[in-house]
Coordinates of C-alpha atoms and ligand atoms in Angstrom, one line a residue:
X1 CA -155.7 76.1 -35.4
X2 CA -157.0 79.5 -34.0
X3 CA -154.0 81.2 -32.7
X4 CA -153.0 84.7 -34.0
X5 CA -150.7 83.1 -36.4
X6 CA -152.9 81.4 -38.0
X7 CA -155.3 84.1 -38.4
X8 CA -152.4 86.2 -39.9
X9 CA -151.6 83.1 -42.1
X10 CA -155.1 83.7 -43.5
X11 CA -155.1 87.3 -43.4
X12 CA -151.5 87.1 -46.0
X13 CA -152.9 84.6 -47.8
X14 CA -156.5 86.0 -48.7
X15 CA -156.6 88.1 -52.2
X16 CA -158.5 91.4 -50.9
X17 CA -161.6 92.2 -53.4
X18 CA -161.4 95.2 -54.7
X19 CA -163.9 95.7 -57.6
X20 CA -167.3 96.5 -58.3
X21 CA -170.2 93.6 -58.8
X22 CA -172.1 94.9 -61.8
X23 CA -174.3 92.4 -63.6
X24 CA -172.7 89.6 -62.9
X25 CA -169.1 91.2 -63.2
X26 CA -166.5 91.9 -61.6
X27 CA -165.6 95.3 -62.7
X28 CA -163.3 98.4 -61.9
X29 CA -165.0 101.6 -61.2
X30 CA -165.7 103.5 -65.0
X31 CA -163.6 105.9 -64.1
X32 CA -160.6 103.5 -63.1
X33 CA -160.4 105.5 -59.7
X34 CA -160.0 103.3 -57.0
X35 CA -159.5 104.8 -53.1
X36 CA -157.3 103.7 -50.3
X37 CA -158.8 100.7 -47.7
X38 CA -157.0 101.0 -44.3
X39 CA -157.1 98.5 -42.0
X40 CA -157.7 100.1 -38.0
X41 CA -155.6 97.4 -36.6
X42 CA -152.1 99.1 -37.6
X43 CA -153.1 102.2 -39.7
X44 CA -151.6 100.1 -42.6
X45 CA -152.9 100.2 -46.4
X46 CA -155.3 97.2 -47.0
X47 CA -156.0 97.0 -51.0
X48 CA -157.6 99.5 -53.2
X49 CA -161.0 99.4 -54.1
X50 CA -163.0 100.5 -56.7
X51 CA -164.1 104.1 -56.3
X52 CA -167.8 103.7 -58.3
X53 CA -169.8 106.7 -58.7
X54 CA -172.6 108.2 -61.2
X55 CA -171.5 106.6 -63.8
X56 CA -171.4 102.8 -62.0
X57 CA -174.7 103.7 -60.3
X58 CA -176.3 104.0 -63.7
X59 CA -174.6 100.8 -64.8
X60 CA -175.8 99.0 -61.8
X61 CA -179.2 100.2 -61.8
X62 CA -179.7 99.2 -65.6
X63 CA -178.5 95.7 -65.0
X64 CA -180.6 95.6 -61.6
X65 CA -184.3 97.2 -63.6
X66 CA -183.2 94.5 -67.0
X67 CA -182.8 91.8 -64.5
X68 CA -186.1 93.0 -62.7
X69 CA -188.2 93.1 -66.1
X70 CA -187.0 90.1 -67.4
X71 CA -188.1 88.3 -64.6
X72 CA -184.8 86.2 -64.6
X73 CA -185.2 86.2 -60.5
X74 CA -188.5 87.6 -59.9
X75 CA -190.4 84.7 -61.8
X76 CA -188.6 82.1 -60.6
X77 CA -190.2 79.3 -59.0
X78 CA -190.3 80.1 -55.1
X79 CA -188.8 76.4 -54.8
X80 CA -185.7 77.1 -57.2
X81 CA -185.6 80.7 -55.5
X82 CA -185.1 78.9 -52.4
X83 CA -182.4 76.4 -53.6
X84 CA -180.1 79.6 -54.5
X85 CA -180.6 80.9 -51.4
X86 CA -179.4 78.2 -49.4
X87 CA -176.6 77.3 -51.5
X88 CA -175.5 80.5 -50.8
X89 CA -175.7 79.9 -47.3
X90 CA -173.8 76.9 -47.9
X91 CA -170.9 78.5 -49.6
X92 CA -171.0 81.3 -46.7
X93 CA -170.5 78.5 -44.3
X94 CA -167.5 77.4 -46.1
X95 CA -166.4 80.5 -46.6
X96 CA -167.1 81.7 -43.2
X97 CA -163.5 81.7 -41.8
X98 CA -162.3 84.4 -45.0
X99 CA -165.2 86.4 -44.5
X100 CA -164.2 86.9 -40.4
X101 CA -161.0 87.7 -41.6
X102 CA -161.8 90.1 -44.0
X103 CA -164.5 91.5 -41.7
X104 CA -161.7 91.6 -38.8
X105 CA -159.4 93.4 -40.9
X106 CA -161.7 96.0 -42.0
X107 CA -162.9 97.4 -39.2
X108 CA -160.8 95.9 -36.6
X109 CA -163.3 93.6 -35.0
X110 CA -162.2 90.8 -33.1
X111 CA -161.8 87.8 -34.6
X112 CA -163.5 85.8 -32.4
X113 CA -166.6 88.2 -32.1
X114 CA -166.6 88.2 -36.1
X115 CA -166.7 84.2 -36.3
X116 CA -168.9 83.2 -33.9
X117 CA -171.0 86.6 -34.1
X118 CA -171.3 88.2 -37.5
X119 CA -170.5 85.9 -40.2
X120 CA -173.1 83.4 -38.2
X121 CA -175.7 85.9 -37.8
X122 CA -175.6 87.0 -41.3
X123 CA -175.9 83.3 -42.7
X124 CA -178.8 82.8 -40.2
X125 CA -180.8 85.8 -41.6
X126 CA -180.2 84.6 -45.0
X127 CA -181.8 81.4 -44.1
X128 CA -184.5 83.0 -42.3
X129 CA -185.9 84.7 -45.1
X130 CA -185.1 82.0 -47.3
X131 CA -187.6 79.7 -45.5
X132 CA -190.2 82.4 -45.2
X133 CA -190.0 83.1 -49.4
X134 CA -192.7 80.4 -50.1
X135 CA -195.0 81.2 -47.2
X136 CA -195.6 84.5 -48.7
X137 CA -199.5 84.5 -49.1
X138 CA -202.0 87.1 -50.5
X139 CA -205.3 87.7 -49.0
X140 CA -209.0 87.3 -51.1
X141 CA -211.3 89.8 -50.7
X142 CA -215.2 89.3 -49.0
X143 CA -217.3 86.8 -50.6
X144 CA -219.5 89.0 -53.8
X145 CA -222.1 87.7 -56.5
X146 CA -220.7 89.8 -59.3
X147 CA -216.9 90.0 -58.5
X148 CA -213.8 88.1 -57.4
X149 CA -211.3 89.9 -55.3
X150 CA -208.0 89.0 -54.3
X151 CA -204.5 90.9 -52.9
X152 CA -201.1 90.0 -54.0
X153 CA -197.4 91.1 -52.2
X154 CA -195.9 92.2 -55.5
X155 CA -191.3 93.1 -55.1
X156 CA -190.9 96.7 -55.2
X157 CA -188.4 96.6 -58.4
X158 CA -184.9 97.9 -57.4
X159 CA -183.6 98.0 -54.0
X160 CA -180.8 100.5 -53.0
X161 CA -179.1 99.1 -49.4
X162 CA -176.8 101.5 -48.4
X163 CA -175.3 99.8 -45.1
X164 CA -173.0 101.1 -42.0
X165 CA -169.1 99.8 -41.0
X166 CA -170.3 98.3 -37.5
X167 CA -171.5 95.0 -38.8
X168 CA -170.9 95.1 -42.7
X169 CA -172.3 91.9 -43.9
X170 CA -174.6 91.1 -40.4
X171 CA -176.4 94.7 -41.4
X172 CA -175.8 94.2 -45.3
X173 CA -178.0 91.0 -44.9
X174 CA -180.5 92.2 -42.8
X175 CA -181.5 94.2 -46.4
X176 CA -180.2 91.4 -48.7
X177 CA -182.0 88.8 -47.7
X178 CA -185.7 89.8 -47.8
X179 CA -185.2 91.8 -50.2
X180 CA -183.9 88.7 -52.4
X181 CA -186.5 86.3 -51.0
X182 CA -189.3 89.0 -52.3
X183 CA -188.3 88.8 -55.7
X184 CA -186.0 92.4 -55.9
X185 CA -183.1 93.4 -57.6
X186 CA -180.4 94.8 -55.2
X187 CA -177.8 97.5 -55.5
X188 CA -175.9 97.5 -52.3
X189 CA -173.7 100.2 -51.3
X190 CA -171.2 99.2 -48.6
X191 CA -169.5 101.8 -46.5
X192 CA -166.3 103.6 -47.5
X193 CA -164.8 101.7 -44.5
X194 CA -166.1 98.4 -45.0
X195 CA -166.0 97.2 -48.1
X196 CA -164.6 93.7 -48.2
X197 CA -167.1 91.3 -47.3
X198 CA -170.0 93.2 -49.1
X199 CA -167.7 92.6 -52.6
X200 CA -167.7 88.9 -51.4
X201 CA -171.0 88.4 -51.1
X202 CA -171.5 89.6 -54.4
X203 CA -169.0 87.1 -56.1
X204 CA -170.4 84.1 -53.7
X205 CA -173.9 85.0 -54.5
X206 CA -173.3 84.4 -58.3
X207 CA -170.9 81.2 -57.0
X208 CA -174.8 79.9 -55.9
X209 CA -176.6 81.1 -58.9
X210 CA -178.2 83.8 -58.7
X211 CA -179.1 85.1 -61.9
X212 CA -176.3 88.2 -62.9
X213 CA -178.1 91.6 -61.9
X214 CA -179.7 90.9 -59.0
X215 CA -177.1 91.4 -56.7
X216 CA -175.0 94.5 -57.6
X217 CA -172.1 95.2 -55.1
X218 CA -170.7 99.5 -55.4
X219 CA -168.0 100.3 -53.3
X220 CA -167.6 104.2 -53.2
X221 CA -168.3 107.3 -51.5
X222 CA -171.1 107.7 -49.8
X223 CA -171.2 111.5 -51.4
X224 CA -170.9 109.8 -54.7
X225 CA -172.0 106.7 -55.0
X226 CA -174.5 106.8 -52.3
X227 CA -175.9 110.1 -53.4
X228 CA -176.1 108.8 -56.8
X229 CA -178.1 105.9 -56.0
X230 CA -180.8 107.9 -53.8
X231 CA -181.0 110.6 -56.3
X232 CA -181.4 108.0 -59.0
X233 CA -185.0 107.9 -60.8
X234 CA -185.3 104.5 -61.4
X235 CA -184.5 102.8 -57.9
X236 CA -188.2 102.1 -55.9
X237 CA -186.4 101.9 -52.5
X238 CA -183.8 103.1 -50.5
X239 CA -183.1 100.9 -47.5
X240 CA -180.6 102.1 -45.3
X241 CA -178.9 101.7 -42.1
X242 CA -176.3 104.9 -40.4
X243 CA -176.5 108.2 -39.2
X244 CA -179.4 110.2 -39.1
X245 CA -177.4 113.1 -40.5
X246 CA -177.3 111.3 -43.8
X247 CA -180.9 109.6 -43.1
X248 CA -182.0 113.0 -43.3
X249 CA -180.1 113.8 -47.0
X250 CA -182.2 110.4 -48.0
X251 CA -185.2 111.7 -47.6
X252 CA -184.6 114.7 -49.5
X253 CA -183.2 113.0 -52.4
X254 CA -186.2 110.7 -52.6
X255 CA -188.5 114.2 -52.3
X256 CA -185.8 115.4 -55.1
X257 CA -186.3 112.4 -57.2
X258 CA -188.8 109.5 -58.0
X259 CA -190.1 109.4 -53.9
X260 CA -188.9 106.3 -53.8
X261 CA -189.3 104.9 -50.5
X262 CA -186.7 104.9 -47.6
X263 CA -186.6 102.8 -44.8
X264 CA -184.2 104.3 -42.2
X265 CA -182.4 102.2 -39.3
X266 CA -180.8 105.3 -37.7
X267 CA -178.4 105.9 -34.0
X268 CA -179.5 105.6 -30.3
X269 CA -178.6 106.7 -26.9
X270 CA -180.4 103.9 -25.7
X271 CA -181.2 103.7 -21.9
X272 CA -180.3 101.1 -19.6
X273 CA -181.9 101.1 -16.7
X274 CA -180.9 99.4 -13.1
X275 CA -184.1 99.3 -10.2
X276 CA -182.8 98.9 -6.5
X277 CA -185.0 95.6 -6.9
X278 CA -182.4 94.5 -9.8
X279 CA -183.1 90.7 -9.5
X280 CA -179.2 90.3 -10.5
X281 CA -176.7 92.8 -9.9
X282 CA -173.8 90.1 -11.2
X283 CA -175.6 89.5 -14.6
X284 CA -177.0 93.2 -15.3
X285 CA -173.6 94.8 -14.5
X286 CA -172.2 92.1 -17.1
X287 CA -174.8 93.0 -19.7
X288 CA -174.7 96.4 -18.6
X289 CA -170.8 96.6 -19.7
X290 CA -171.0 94.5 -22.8
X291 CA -174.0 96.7 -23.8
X292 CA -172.0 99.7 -24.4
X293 CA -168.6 98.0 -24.6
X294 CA -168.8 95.0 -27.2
X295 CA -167.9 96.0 -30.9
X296 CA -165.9 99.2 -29.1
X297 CA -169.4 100.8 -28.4
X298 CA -169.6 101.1 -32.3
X299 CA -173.7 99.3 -32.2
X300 CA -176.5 101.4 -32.8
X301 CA -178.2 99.7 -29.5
X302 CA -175.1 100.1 -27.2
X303 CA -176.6 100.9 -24.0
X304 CA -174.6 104.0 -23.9
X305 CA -176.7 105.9 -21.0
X306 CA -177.0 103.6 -17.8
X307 CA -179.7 105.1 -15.3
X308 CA -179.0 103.4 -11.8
X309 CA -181.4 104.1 -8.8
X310 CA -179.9 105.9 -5.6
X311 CA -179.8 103.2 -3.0
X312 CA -177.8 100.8 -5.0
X313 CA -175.6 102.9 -7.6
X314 CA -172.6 102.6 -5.7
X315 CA -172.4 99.0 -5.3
X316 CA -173.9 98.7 -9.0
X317 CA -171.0 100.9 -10.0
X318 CA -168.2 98.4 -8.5
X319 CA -169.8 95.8 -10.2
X320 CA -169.6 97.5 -13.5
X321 CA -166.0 98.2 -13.0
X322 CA -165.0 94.9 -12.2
X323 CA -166.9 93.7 -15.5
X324 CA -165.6 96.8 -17.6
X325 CA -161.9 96.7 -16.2
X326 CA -161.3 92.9 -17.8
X327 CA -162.2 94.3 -21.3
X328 CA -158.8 95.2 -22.4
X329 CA -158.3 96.4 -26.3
X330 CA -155.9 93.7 -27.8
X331 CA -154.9 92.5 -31.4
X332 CA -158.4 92.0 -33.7
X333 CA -156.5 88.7 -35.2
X334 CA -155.7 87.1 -31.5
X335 CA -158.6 84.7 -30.7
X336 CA -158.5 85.6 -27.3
X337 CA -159.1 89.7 -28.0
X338 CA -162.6 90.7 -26.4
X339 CA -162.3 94.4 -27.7
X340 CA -160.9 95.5 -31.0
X341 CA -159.7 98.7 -32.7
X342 CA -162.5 101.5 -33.5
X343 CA -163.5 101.1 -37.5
X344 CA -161.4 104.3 -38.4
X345 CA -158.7 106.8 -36.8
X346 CA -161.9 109.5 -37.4
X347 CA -164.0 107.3 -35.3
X348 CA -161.4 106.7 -32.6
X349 CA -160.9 110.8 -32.5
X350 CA -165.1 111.6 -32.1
X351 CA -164.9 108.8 -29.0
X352 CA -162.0 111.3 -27.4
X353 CA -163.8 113.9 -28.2
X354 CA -166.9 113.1 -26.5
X355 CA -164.9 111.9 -23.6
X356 CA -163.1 115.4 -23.4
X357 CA -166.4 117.0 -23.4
X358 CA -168.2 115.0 -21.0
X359 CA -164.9 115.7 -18.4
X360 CA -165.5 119.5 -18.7
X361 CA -169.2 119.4 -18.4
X362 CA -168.6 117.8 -15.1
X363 CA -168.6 114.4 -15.9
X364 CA -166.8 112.3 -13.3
X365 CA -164.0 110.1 -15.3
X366 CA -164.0 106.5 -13.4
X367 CA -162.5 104.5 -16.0
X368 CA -160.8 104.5 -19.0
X369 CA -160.9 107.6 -21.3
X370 CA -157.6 107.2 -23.6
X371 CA -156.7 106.3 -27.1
X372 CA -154.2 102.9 -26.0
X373 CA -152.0 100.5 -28.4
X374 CA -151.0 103.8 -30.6
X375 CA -147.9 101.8 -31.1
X376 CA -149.2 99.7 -33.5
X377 CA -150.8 102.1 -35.5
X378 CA -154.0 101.4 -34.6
X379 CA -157.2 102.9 -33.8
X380 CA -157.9 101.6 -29.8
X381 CA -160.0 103.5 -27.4
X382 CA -160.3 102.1 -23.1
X383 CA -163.6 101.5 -22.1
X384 CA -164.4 104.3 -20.3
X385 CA -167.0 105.2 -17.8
X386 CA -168.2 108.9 -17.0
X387 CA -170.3 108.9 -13.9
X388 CA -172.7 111.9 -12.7
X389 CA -173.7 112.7 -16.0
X390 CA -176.9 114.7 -16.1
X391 CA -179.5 114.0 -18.8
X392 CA -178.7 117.9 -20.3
X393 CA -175.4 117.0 -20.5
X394 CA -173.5 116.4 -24.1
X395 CA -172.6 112.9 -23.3
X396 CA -176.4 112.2 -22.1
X397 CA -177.8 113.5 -25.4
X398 CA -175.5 113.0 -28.8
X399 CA -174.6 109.1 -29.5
X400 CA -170.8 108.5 -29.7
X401 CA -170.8 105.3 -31.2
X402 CA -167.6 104.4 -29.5
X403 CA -166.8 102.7 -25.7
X404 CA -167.9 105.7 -23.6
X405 CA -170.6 105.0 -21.1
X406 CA -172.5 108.2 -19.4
X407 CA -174.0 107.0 -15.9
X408 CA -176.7 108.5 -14.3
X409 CA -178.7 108.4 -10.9
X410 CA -182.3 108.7 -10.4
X411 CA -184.8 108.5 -7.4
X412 CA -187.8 107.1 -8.5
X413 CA -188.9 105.0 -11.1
X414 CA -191.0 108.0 -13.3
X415 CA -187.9 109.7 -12.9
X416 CA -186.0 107.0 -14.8
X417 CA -188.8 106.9 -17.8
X418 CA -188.8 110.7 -17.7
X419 CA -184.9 110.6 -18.4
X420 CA -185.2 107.6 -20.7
X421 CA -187.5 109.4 -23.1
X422 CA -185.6 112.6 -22.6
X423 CA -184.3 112.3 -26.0
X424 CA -184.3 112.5 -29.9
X425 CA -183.7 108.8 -30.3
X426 CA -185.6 105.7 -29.7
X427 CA -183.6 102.4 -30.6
X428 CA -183.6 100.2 -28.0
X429 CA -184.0 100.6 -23.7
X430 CA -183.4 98.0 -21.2
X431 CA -184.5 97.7 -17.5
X432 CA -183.7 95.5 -14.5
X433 CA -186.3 94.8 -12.0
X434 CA -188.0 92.2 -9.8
X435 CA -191.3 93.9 -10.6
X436 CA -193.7 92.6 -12.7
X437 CA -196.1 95.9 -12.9
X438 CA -193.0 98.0 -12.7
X439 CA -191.5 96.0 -15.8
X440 CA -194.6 96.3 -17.9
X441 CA -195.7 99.7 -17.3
X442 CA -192.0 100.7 -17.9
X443 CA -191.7 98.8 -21.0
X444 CA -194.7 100.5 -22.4
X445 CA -194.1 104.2 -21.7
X446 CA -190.5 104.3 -23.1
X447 CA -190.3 105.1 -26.5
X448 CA -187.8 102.6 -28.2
X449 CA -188.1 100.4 -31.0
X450 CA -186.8 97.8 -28.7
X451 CA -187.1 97.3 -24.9
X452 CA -185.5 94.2 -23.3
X453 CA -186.4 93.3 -19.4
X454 CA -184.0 91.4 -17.3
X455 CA -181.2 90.8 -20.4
X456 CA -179.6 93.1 -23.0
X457 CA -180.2 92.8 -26.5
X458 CA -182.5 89.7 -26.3
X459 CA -183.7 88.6 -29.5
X460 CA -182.6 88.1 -32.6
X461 CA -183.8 87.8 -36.2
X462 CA -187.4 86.6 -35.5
X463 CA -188.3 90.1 -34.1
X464 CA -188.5 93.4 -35.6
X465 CA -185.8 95.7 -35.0
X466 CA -186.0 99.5 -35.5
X467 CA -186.5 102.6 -34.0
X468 CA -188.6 105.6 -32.9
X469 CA -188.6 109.5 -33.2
X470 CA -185.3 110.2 -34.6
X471 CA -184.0 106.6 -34.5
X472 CA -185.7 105.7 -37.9
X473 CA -188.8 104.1 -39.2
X474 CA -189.2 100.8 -41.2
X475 CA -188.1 97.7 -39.5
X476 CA -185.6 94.7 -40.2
X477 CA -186.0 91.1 -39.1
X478 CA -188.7 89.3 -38.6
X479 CA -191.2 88.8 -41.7
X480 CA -192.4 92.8 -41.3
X481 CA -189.0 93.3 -43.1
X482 CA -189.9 91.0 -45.7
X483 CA -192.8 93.0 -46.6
X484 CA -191.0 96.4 -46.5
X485 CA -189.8 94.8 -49.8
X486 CA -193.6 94.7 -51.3
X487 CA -196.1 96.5 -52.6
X488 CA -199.5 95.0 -51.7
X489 CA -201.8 94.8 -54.9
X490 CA -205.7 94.8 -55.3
X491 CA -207.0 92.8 -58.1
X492 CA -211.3 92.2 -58.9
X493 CA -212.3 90.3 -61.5
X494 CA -215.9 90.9 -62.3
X495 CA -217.7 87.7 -63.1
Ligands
NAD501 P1 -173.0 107.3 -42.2 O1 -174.5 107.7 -42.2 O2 -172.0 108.4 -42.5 O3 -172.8 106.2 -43.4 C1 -173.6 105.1 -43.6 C2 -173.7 104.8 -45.1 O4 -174.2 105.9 -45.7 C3 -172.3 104.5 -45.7 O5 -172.4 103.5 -46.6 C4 -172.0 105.9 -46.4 O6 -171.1 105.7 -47.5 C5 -173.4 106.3 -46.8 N1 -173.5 107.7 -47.1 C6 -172.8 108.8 -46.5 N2 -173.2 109.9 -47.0 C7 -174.2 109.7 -47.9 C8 -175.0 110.5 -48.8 N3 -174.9 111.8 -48.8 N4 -175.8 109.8 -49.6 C9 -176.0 108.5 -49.6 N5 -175.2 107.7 -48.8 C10 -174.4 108.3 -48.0 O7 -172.8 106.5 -40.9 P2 -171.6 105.8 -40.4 O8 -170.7 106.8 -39.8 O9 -171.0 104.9 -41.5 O10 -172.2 104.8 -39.3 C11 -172.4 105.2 -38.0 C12 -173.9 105.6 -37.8 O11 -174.8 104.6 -38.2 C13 -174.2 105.8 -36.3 O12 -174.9 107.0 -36.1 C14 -175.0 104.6 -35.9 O13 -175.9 104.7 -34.9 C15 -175.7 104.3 -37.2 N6 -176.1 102.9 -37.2 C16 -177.4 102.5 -37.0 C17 -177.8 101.2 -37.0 C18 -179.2 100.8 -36.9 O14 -179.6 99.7 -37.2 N7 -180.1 101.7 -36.4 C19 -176.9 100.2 -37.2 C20 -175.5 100.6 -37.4 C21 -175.2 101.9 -37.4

């Protein structure tokens, strides 16, 4: 049953969710103000959805701090903890065909990425952490005549999430999930783009039981609701995930406020390198193309800068183009489309932008570089490739976050880390080499969050992913992000 029409079957058949999850209800903003949800595959109107602001952020964050103090989640046994945690991940799985849908429609994914990438990812986080919840252990202090010492991870209290449109629910549940499995209340703020799935977690989380309160869903702005929440004096943490133009703004409302933490996952211009001793050209210039092309270049790791050596650019480059030319925009709701529409017409416009400036800096255009399928109303941008890019360049230096790939030669291999770390980010960086030494000493002088040898983007929720310099601090995954959700505690008893 996966054809296009049946996905479009779904699609008419699905009732869109369109209000707020505030202590365990499903609620219209206070205000009754709801705004417009396009979808990017035809420009057309989706639903309305809630438009929360002040006044739902102060709603929410009551519900979250009662349901905090009470304990109605916090003190519950890790084992029964657990059980809710799974069940949801039960019902997700069920569910898991309506929330591609709805994440497909929203931001104009493709289906197929959306089912056998997001949705699956997202349920496999939640399980991650739910496992880990009951091998959270404290530490006891040195051995002492008079005293007995011990350390406890205590939850933080309540959680603000305020997640991108890239991967809604994958990125939504990278916060969720530990932040659950630690005991916190959650207040997540999906983005203005992307609200769907976020809302449905929200109604399938109290589906599994968890207690009303401590998981609140606001849909909104992110200049009113988001604001709100980071400027609100009772929230302990701010966890969030987008630009670093508004990663900035967090910081200054925690400095504003209560200094409640922040944990930023900001953008990258992550560098992807290719050594003449590349052990595969085939399989990096597949990687290469699908690091920078998959989601429509909209993932904060896209490998957006490729860095090929001299001797072997050439021949890299006509392997890249082979790869890149088969990656043709088509329907999100056809199984068979590899690329989508861009999340939003604004998004589609910055890609064009870029690709406009890159051309009159110099950039060589060798493929792509136009907005395609405008019949349908959509939001679809070629996979373009901009060769001789130099690392002062616009295109070298600001992140896109659409399919535009900036290609660069180098000579020797300090050259390449020289123009890798020639930047304000520090996501992730890959590199292709035979070279053990090379590998290694490579790996270690580039500053990224992530560096991946011989295969893009290779790992996945058992390791910590975050950035450097201007690409954030605080990392998800892995059980560090389970912590993030902690304070650590010292308690002596004297004897
Ligand atoms: P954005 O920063 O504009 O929005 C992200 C979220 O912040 C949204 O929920 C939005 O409503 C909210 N927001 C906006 N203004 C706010 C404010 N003043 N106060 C509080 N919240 C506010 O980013 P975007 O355009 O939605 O996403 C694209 C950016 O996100 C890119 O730069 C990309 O690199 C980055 N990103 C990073 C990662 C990562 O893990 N490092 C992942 C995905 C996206």
């Amino acid at each position: 049953m996966t054809s296009l029409a049946h996905f479009e079957a779904v699609a008419g058949s699905l009732k869109l969710p369109g209000k707020a999850v505030i202590d365990g209800e499903r609620v219209p903003s206070a205000s009754g103000k709801t705004f417009v949800n396009i979808t990017p595959r035809n420009g057309r109107v989706l639903n309305h959805v809630a438009q929360c602001d002040a006044a739902d952020v102060e709603s929410a964050v009551r519900s979250a701090r009662r349901a905090f103090e009470d304990g109605r989640w916090r003190k519950l046994h890790y084992r029964d903890k657990k059980r809710v945690l799974f069940k949801l991940a039960e019902i997700m799985e069920r569910e898991a065909e309506t929330l591609a849908v709805l994440e497909s429609l929203d931001v104009g994914k493709p289906i197929t990425n959306a089912l056998q990438g997001d949705i699956p990812s997202a349920i496999r986080s939640l399980r991650y952490y739910a496992e880990a919840l009951d091998k959270i252990y404290g530490e006891v202090g040195p051995e002492a005549p008079d005293r007995f010492s011990f350390a406890v991870h205590e939850p933080l209290g309540v959680i603000g999430a305020i997640v991108p449109w890239n991967f809604p629910l994958h990125m939504a549940m990278w916060k969720v999930a530990p932040a659950l499995a630690m005991g916190n209340s959650i207040i997540l703020k999906p983005a203005e783009q992307s609200p769907l799935t976020a809302l449905k977690l929200g109604e399938l989380a109290l589906e599994a039981g968890l207690p009303p309160g401590v998981l609140n869903v606001l849909p909104g702005f992110g200049e009113e609701a988001g604001k709100a929440l980071a400027l609100h004096g009772d929230v302990d943490m701010i966890a969030f995930t987008g630009s670093g133009a508004v990663g900035k703004l967090l910081m200054q409302y925690s400095g504003q406020s209560n200094l409640k933490r922040v944990s930023l996952e900001l953008g990258g211009k992550s560098p992807h390198i290719i050594f003449a001793d590349c052990p595969d050209l085939d399989k990096a210039a597949t990687e290469a193309a699908w690091g920078v092309f998959y989601n429509s270049g909209q993932v904060c790791t896209a490998g957006s800068r490729l860095l090929v050596q001299e001797p072997i650019a050439d021949e890299f480059l006509a392997r890249l183009l082979a790869v890149a030319r088969k990656i043709v925009a088509g329907d999100p709701l056809e199984p068979a489309t590899m690329s989508g529409a861009m999340a939003s017409e604004e998004q589609m416009m910055t890609a064009l932008r870029y690709i406009e400036i890159a051309k009159s800096e110099g950039g060589a255009l060798t493929l792509g570089g136009r907005r395609v399928r405008a019949d349908s109303g959509g939001f679809y941008v070629e996979p373009t490739i901009i060769d001789r890019v130099q690392p002062e360049n616009t295109l070298a230096r600001e992140e896109v976050f659409g399919p535009v790939l900036a290609v660069t030669r180098f000579k020797s291999a300090d050259d390449a880390v020289r123009i890798a770390n020639d930047t304000n980010y520090g996501l992730a960086a890959g590199l292709w080499t035979t070279n053990i030494t090379l590998a290694h000493r490579a790996a270690r002088e580039i500053r990224a969050g992530l560096v991946w040898i011989n295969g893009w983007d290779s790992c996945d929720i058992t390791m910590p992913f975050g950035g450097f310099k201007q690409s954030g601090f605080g990392r998800d995954r892995s059980l560090h992000a389970l912590y993030k959700y902690s304070d650590f505690k010292s308690v002596s008893i004297t004897l």
